XYZ file of C-alpha atoms in Angstrom:
538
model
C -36.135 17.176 23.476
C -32.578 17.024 24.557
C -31.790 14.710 21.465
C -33.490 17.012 19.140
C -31.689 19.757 20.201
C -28.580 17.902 19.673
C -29.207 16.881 16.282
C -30.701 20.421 15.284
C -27.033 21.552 16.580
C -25.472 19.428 14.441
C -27.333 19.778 11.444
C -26.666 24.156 11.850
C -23.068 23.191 11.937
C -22.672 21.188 8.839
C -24.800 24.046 6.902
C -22.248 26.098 7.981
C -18.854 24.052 7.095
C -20.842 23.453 3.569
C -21.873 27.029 3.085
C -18.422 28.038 3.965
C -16.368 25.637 1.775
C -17.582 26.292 -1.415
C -15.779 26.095 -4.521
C -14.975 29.648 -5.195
C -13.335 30.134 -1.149
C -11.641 27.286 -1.772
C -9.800 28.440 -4.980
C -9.721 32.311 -3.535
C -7.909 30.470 -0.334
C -5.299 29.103 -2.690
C -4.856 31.845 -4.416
C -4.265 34.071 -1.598
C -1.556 31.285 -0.092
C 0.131 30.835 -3.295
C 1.150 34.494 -2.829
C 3.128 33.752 0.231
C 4.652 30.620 -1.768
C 6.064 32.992 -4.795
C 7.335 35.492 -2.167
C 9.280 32.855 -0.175
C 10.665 31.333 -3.534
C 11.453 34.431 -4.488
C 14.081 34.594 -1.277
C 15.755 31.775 -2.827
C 15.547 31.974 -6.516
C 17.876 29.444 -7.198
C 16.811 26.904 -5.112
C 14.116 23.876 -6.784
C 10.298 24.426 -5.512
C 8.690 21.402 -5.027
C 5.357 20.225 -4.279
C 4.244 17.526 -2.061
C 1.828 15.319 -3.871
C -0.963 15.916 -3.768
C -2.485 18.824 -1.992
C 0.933 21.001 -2.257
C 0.932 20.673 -6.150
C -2.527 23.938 -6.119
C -0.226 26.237 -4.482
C 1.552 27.556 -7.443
C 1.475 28.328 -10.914
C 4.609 26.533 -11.827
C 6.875 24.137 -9.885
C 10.612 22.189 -11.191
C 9.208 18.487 -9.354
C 7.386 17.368 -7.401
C 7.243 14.775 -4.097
C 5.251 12.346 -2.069
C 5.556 12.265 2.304
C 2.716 11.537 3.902
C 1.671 12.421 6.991
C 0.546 9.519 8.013
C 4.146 8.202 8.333
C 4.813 11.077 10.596
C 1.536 10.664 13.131
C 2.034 9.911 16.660
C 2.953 6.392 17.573
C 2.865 5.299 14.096
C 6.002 6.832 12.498
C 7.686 5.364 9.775
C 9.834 5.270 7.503
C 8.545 3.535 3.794
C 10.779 2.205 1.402
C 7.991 2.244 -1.049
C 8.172 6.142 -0.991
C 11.870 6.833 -0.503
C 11.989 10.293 -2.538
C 15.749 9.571 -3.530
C 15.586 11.942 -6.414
C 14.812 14.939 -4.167
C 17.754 14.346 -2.148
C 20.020 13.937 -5.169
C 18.164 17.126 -6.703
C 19.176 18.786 -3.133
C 22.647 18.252 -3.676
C 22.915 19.084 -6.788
C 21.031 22.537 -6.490
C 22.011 23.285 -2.705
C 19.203 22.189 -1.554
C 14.973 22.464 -2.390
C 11.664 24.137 -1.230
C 8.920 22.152 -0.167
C 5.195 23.251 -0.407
C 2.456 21.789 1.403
C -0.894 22.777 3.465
C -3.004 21.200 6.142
C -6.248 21.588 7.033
C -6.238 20.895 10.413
C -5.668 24.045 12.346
C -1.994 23.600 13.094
C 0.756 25.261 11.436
C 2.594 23.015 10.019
C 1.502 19.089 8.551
C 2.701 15.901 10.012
C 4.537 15.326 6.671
C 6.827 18.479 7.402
C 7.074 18.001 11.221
C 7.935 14.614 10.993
C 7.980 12.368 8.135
C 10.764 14.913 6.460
C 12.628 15.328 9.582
C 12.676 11.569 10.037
C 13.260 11.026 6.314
C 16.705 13.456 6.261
C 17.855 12.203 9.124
C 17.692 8.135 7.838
C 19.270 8.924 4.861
C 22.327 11.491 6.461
C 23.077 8.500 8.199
C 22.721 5.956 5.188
C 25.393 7.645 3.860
C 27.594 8.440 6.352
C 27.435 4.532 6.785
C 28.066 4.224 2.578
C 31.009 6.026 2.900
C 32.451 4.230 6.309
C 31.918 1.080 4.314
C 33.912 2.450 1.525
C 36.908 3.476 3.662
C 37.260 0.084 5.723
C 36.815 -1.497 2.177
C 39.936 0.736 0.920
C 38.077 1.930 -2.272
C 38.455 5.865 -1.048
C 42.316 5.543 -0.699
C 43.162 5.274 -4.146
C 40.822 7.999 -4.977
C 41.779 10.015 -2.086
C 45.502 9.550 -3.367
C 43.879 10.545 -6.934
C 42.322 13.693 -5.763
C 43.320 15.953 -2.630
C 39.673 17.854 -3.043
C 38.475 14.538 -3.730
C 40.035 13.726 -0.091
C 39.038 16.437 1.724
C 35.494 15.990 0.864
C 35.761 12.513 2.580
C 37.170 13.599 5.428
C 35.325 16.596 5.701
C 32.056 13.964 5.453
C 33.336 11.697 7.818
C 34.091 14.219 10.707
C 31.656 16.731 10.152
C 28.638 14.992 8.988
C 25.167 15.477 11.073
C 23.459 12.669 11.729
C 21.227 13.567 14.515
C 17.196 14.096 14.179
C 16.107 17.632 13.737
C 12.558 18.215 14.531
C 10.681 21.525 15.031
C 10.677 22.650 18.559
C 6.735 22.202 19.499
C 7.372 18.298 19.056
C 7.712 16.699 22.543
C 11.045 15.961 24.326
C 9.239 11.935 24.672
C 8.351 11.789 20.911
C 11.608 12.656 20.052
C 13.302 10.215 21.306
C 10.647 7.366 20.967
C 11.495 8.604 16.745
C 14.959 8.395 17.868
C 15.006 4.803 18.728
C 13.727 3.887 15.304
C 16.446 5.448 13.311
C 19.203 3.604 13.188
C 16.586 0.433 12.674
C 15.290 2.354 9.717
C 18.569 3.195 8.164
C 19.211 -0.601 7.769
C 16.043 -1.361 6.436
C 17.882 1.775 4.193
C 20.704 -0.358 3.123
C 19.308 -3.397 2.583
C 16.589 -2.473 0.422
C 19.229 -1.991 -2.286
C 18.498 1.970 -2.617
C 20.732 3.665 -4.706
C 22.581 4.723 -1.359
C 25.633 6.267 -3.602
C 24.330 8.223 -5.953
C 22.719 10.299 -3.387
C 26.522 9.901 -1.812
C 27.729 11.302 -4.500
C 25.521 14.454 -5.236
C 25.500 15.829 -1.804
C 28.304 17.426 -0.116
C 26.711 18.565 3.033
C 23.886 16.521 5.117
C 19.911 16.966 4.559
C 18.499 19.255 7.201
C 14.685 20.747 7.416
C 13.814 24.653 8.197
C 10.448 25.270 8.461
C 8.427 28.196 7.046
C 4.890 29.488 7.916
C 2.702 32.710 6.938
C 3.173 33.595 10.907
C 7.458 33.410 10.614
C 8.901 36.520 10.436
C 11.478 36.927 8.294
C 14.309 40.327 8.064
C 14.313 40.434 4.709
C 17.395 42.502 4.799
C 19.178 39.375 6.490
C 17.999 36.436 4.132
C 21.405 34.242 4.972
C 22.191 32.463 1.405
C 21.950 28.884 0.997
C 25.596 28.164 0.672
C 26.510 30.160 3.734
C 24.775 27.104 5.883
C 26.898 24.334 6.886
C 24.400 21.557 5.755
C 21.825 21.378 2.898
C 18.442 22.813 3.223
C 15.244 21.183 2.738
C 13.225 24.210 3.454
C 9.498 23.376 4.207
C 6.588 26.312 3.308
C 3.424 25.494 5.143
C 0.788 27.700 3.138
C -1.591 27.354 5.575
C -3.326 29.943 8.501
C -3.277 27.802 11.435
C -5.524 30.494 13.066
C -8.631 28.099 12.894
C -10.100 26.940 9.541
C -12.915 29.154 8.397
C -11.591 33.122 7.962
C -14.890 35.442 6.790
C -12.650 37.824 4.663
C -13.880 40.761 2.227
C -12.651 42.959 -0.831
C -13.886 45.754 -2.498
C -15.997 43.197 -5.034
C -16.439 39.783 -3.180
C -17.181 38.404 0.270
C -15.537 35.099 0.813
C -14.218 32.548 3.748
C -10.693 31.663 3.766
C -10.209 27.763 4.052
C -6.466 26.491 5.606
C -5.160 23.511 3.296
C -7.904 24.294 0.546
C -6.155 22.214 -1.757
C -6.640 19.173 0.591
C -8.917 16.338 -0.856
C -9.797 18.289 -3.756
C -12.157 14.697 -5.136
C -14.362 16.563 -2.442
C -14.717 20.747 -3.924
C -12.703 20.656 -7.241
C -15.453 19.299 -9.826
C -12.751 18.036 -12.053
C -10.570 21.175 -11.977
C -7.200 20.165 -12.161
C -3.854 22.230 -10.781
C -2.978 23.091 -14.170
C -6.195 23.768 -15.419
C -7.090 26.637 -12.351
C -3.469 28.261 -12.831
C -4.734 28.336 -16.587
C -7.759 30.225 -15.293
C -6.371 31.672 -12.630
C -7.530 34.934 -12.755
C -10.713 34.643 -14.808
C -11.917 32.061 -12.103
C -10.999 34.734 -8.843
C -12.303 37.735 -10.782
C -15.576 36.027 -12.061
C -17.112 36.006 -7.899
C -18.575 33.022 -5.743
C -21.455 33.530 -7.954
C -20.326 32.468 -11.201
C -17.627 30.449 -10.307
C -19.169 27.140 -10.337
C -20.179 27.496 -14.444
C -17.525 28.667 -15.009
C -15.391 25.707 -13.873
C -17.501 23.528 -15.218
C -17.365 25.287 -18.632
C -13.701 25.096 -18.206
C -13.640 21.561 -17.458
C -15.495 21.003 -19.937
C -13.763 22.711 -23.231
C -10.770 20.954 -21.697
C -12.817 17.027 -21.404
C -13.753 17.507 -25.642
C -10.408 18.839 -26.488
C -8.982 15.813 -24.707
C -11.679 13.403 -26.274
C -10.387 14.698 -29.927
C -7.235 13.709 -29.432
C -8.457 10.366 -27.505
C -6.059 11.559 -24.875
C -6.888 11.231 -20.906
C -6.081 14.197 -18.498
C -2.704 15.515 -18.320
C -0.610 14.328 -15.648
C 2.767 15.764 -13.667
C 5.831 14.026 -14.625
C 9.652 14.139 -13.024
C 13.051 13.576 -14.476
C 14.983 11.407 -12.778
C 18.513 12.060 -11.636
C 21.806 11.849 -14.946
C 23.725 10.146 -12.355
C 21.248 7.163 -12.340
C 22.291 3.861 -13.208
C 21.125 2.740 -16.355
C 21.590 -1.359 -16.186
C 18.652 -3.354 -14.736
C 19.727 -4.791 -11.789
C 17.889 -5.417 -8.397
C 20.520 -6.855 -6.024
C 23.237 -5.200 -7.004
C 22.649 -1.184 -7.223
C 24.141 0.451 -4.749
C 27.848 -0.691 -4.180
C 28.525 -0.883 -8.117
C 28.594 2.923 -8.136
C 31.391 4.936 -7.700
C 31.932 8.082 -5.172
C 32.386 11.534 -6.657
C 31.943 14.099 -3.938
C 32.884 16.408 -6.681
C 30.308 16.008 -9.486
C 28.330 19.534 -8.723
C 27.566 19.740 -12.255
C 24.904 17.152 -13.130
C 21.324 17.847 -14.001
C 18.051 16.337 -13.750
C 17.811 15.206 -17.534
C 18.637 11.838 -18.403
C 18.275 9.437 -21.018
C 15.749 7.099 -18.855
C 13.277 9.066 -19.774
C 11.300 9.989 -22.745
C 11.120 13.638 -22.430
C 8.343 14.209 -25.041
C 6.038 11.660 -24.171
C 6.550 11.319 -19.995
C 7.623 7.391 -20.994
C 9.796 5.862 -18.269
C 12.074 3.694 -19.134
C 13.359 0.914 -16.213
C 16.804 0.390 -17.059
C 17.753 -1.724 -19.947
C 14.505 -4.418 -19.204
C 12.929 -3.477 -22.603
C 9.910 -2.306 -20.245
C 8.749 1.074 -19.838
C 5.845 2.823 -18.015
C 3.877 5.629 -18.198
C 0.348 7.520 -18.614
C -2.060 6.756 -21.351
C -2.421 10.267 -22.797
C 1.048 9.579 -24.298
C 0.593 5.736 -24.964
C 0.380 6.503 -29.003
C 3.499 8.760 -29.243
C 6.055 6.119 -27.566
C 8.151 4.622 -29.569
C 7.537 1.244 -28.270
C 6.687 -2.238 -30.144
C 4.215 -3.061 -28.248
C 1.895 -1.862 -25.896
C -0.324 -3.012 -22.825
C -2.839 -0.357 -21.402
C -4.206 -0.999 -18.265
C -6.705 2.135 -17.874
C -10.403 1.461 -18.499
C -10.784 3.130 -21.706
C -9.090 1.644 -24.649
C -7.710 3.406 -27.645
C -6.163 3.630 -31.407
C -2.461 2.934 -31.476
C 0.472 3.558 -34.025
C 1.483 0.019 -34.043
C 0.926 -2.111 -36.988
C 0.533 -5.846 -35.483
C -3.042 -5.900 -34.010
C -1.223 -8.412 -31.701
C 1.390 -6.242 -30.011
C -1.519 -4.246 -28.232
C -3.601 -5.413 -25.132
C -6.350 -3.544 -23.157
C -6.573 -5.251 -19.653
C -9.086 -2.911 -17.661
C -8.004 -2.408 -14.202
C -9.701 -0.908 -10.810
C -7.363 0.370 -8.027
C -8.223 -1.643 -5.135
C -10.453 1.152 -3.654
C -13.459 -0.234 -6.518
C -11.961 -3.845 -6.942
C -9.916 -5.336 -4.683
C -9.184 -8.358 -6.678
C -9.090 -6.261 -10.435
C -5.585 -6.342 -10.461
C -4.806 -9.814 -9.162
C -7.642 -11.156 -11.683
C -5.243 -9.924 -14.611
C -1.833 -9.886 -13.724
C -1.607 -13.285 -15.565
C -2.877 -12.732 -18.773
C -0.496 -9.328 -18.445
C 2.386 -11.351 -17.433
C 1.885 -13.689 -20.161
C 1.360 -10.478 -22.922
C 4.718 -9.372 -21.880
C 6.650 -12.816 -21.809
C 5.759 -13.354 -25.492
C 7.088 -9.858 -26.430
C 9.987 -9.525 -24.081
C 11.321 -13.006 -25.308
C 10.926 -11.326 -28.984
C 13.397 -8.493 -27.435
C 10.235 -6.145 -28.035
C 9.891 -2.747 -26.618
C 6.643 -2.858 -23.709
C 5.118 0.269 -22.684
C 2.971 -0.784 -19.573
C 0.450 2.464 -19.455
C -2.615 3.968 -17.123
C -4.503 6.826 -16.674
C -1.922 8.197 -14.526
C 1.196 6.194 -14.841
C 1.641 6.378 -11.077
C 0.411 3.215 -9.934
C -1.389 0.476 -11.339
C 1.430 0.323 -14.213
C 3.451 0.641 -11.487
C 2.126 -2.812 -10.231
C 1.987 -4.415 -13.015
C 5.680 -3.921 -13.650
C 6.403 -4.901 -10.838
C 4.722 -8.564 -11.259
C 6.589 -8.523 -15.145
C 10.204 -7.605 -13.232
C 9.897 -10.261 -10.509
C 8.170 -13.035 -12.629
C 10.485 -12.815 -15.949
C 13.753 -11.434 -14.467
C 16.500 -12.625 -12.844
C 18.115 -11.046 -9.845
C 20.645 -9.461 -12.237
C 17.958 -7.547 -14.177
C 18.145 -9.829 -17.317
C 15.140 -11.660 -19.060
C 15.091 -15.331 -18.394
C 11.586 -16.333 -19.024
C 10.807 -17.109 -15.443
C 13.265 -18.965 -15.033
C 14.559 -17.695 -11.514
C 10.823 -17.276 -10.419
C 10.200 -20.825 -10.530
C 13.264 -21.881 -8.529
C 12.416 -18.934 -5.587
C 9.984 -17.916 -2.963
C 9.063 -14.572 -3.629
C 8.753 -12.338 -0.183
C 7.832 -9.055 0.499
C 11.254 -8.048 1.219
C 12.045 -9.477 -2.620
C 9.771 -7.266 -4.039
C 10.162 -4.348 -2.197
C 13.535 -4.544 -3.368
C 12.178 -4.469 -7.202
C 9.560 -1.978 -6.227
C 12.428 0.505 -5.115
C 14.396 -0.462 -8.787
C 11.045 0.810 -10.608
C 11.190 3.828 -7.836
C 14.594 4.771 -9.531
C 13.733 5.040 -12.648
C 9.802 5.934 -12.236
C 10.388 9.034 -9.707
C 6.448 9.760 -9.981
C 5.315 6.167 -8.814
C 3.288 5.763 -5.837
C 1.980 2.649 -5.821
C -1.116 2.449 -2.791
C -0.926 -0.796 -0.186
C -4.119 -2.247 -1.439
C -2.680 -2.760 -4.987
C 0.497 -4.060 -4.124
C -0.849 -6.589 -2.061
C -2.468 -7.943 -5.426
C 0.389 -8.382 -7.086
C 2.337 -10.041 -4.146
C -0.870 -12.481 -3.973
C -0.228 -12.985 -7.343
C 3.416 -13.538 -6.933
C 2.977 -16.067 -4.400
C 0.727 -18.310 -6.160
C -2.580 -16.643 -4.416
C -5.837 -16.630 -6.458
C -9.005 -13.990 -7.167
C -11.844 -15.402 -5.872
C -13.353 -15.638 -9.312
C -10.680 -17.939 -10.500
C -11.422 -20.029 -7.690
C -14.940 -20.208 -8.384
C -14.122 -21.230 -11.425
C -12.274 -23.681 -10.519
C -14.430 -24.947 -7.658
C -17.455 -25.441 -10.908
C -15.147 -26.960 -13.049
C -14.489 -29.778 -10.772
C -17.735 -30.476 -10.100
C -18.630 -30.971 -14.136
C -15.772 -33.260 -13.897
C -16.968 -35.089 -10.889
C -20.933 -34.979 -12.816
């Protein structure tokens, strides 16, 4: 009887939690927060607001870039700091703009996400002292004394870095005393895994003239408006970080004069799960047709909106339309891996770059790795690049400009979620596709449906299979005399990172492709091989 009760218990609460997060409280909730967002941006107009990928990216209509910290790299006793998500152009967009707003939401009652308590924190503070190291290097090397003799401002930036620049870890003050300095002990570890990744330490160097440091803001801060300090006042550069979210439990029973509705905290969270293909950019579209319409007709109408939007995409043979970045002027524009961060030279004094650059295709969201001949990108813009050649790795194939029926190849691929061997299973016949047209000095455009990450992959097995170490095509030639390692092609992976600020490759596809790069086989192909030898042997 006691059991039954349980379960009956049980059951009552899930028919609550799914009667309260329905589609239309969910998109109400986000509206409502995305208020608070535009009022807090609206304190500092000219600083960047950015969203952290994904959730973040629902809480406004329009953002200048966007980011990726997880939270998992900020959880207790499992902090971390990830080369493969190293959000360089943010910092170098910080500097250049005086710093950046960050918007994000959780779900889980508290105020602020583990991606803004810690990851951030732990992420300024790595790279504050990457630099500070950069520029130490610099000095014993003697390259700063000509230009200091070159430049007095030039000079007194240096010294101003070198003697004023904070390196310590800033966390928000309901963190414990003991996890702050078990995070502690890890920094300085993690700013040489920093270094020797081969990060683009100096361009960052060079585009900030104060250190990274976090400020947190929630709907429960209270803020003088009369006293808003501005941005340049502050002795170091903020990365200020907006928590949308109520942290006053997660289910809110709310009314207006038309509707009754439940407020949801982090609503934009794991939107596979309420969103019914309704995209960012497709609610701020519908913004207020979808809040006025009422929980009652909100579901048709989303799906009507969805989809209009699916047949006006399948007209054009297009796929959904994804968020793209520009990455930083000041980037580097030669391909090469083991060289790119001392090569660069210090100017404390550039304040006047921008975002734009010619790395990327602005029209078409193409991103182009250095001078490899190799570009990525999503498949919705696949037949606009001006490429030779193209190889599409998303599942549906299409029509393409290019003339030779031979310069195109669909390879479909699964994330490792649905396959874990998809990508493994075709990174040769992809490798080989791009060795015959990168020997031709041919144009590739590796494309997906979002351009994020299995393109992301697959360059990555093209770069480290058919380039040397100084970025240059040598058909394999340095792949065959090496032992590829995971530090290797984390190294690479951070090259791409550079030029591709939207990658985020996951950990179950890149493990494919280091299989792959270390002679490792998909079961299938050993199967295959395993029945060809025994029709030998019969």
């Amino acid at each position: 009887m006691d059991s039954e009760g349980k379960i009956s218990i049980y059951r009552a609460v899930r028919t609550i939690k799914r009667r309260d997060n329905t589609l239309y409280n969910a998109l109400r909730s986000i509206y409502e927060d995305s208020i608070f967002v535009g009022e807090i941006s609206q304190l500092w107009p000219d600083l960047p607001l950015l969203a952290n990928l994904r959730c973040g990216l629902w809480y406004s209509p329009k953002f200048d870039a966007t980011c990726y910290f997880k939270s998992t790299d900020g959880h207790s006793n499992n902090w971390s700091f990830n080369t493969s998500r190293l959000n360089l152009h943010i910092a170098e967009l910080a500097g250049q703009k005086g710093g950046c707003i960050i918007v994000d939401s959780t779900r889980k009652g508290k105020r602020f996400p583990d991606s803004m308590s810690k990851t951030i924190p732990i992420w300024t503070c790595v790279l504050n002292r990457s630099i500070l190291n950069h520029i130490s290097k610099l000095r014993d090397s003697g390259t700063i004394m000509q230009e200091e003799a070159d430049s007095s401002k030039h000079a007194e930036n240096t010294r101003m870095l070198s003697q004023n620049w904070d390196c310590s870890l800033h966390l928000p003050l309901w963190v414990p005393e003991t996890e702050k300095a078990a995070i502690e002990e890890r920094i300085d570890g993690w700013s040489k895994q920093l270094e020797d990744s081969g990060a683009d330490i100096a361009s960052v160097a060079s585009c900030l003239k104060k250190p990274l440091r976090p400020l947190w803001i929630s709907q429960k801060t209270v803020i003088w408006l009369n006293e808003v300090p501005d941005h340049d006042s502050w002795d170091f550069t903020p990365i200020i970080l907006v928590s949308t979210s109520f942290s006053s439990g997660i289910y809110q029973h709310r009314t207006t004069s038309e509707f009754s509705w439940s407020y949801i905290a982090g609503a934009g969270d794991d939107e596979e799960s309420w969103a019914r293909g309704l995209s960012p950019s497709l609610f701020w579209k519908h913004a207020f047709d979808l809040i006025s319409s009422g929980p009652d007709l909100c579901n048709q109408k989303v799906a009507d909106i969805v989809e209009k939007d699916r047949v006006y995409r399948a007209q054009r043979g297009q796929n959904a339309p994804q968020v793209t970045l520009k990455p930083p002027e000041n980037s580097d524009s030669t391909a090469e891996f083991s060289q790119m961060d001392p090569s660069l030279s210090l100017d404390l004094s550039n304040g006047n770059s921008t975002l734009m650059s010619r790395n990327i295709d602005e029209d078409h969201a193409v991103f182009w790795l250095g001078s490899t001949n190799l570009a990525l990108g999503t498949t919705q813009h696949a037949h606009a690049s001006d490429v030779d050649c193209i190889l599409n790795c998303d599942q549906e194939s299409f029509q393409t400009h290019l003339q030779d029926s031979e310069a195109y190849l669909h390879l479909p691929m699964l994330s490792s979620k649905l396959d874990r061997f998809s990508i493994l299973s075709n990174l040769p016949a992809a490798v080989s596709f791009a060795k015959a047209n990168l020997g031709k000095g041919n144009r590739l455009l590796v494309c997906c449906n979002n351009g994020e990450d299995i393109s992301v992959c697959v360059c990555l097995a093209i770069l480290t299979s058919l380039f040397s170490d100084a970025g240059t095509f040598d058909d394999g030639e340095s792949f065959r005399n090496i032992q590829i390692t995971k530090c290797e092609m984390r190294r690479r992976l951070i090259f791409i990172c550079k030029f591709a600020v939207t990658a985020r490759p996951s950990r179950g596809n890149l493990k494919q492709v280091f299989a792959f790069l270390s002679g490792q086989r998909s079961p299938s192909s050993r199967s295959h091989c395993r029945s060809a030898n025994q029709e030998e042997c019969c």
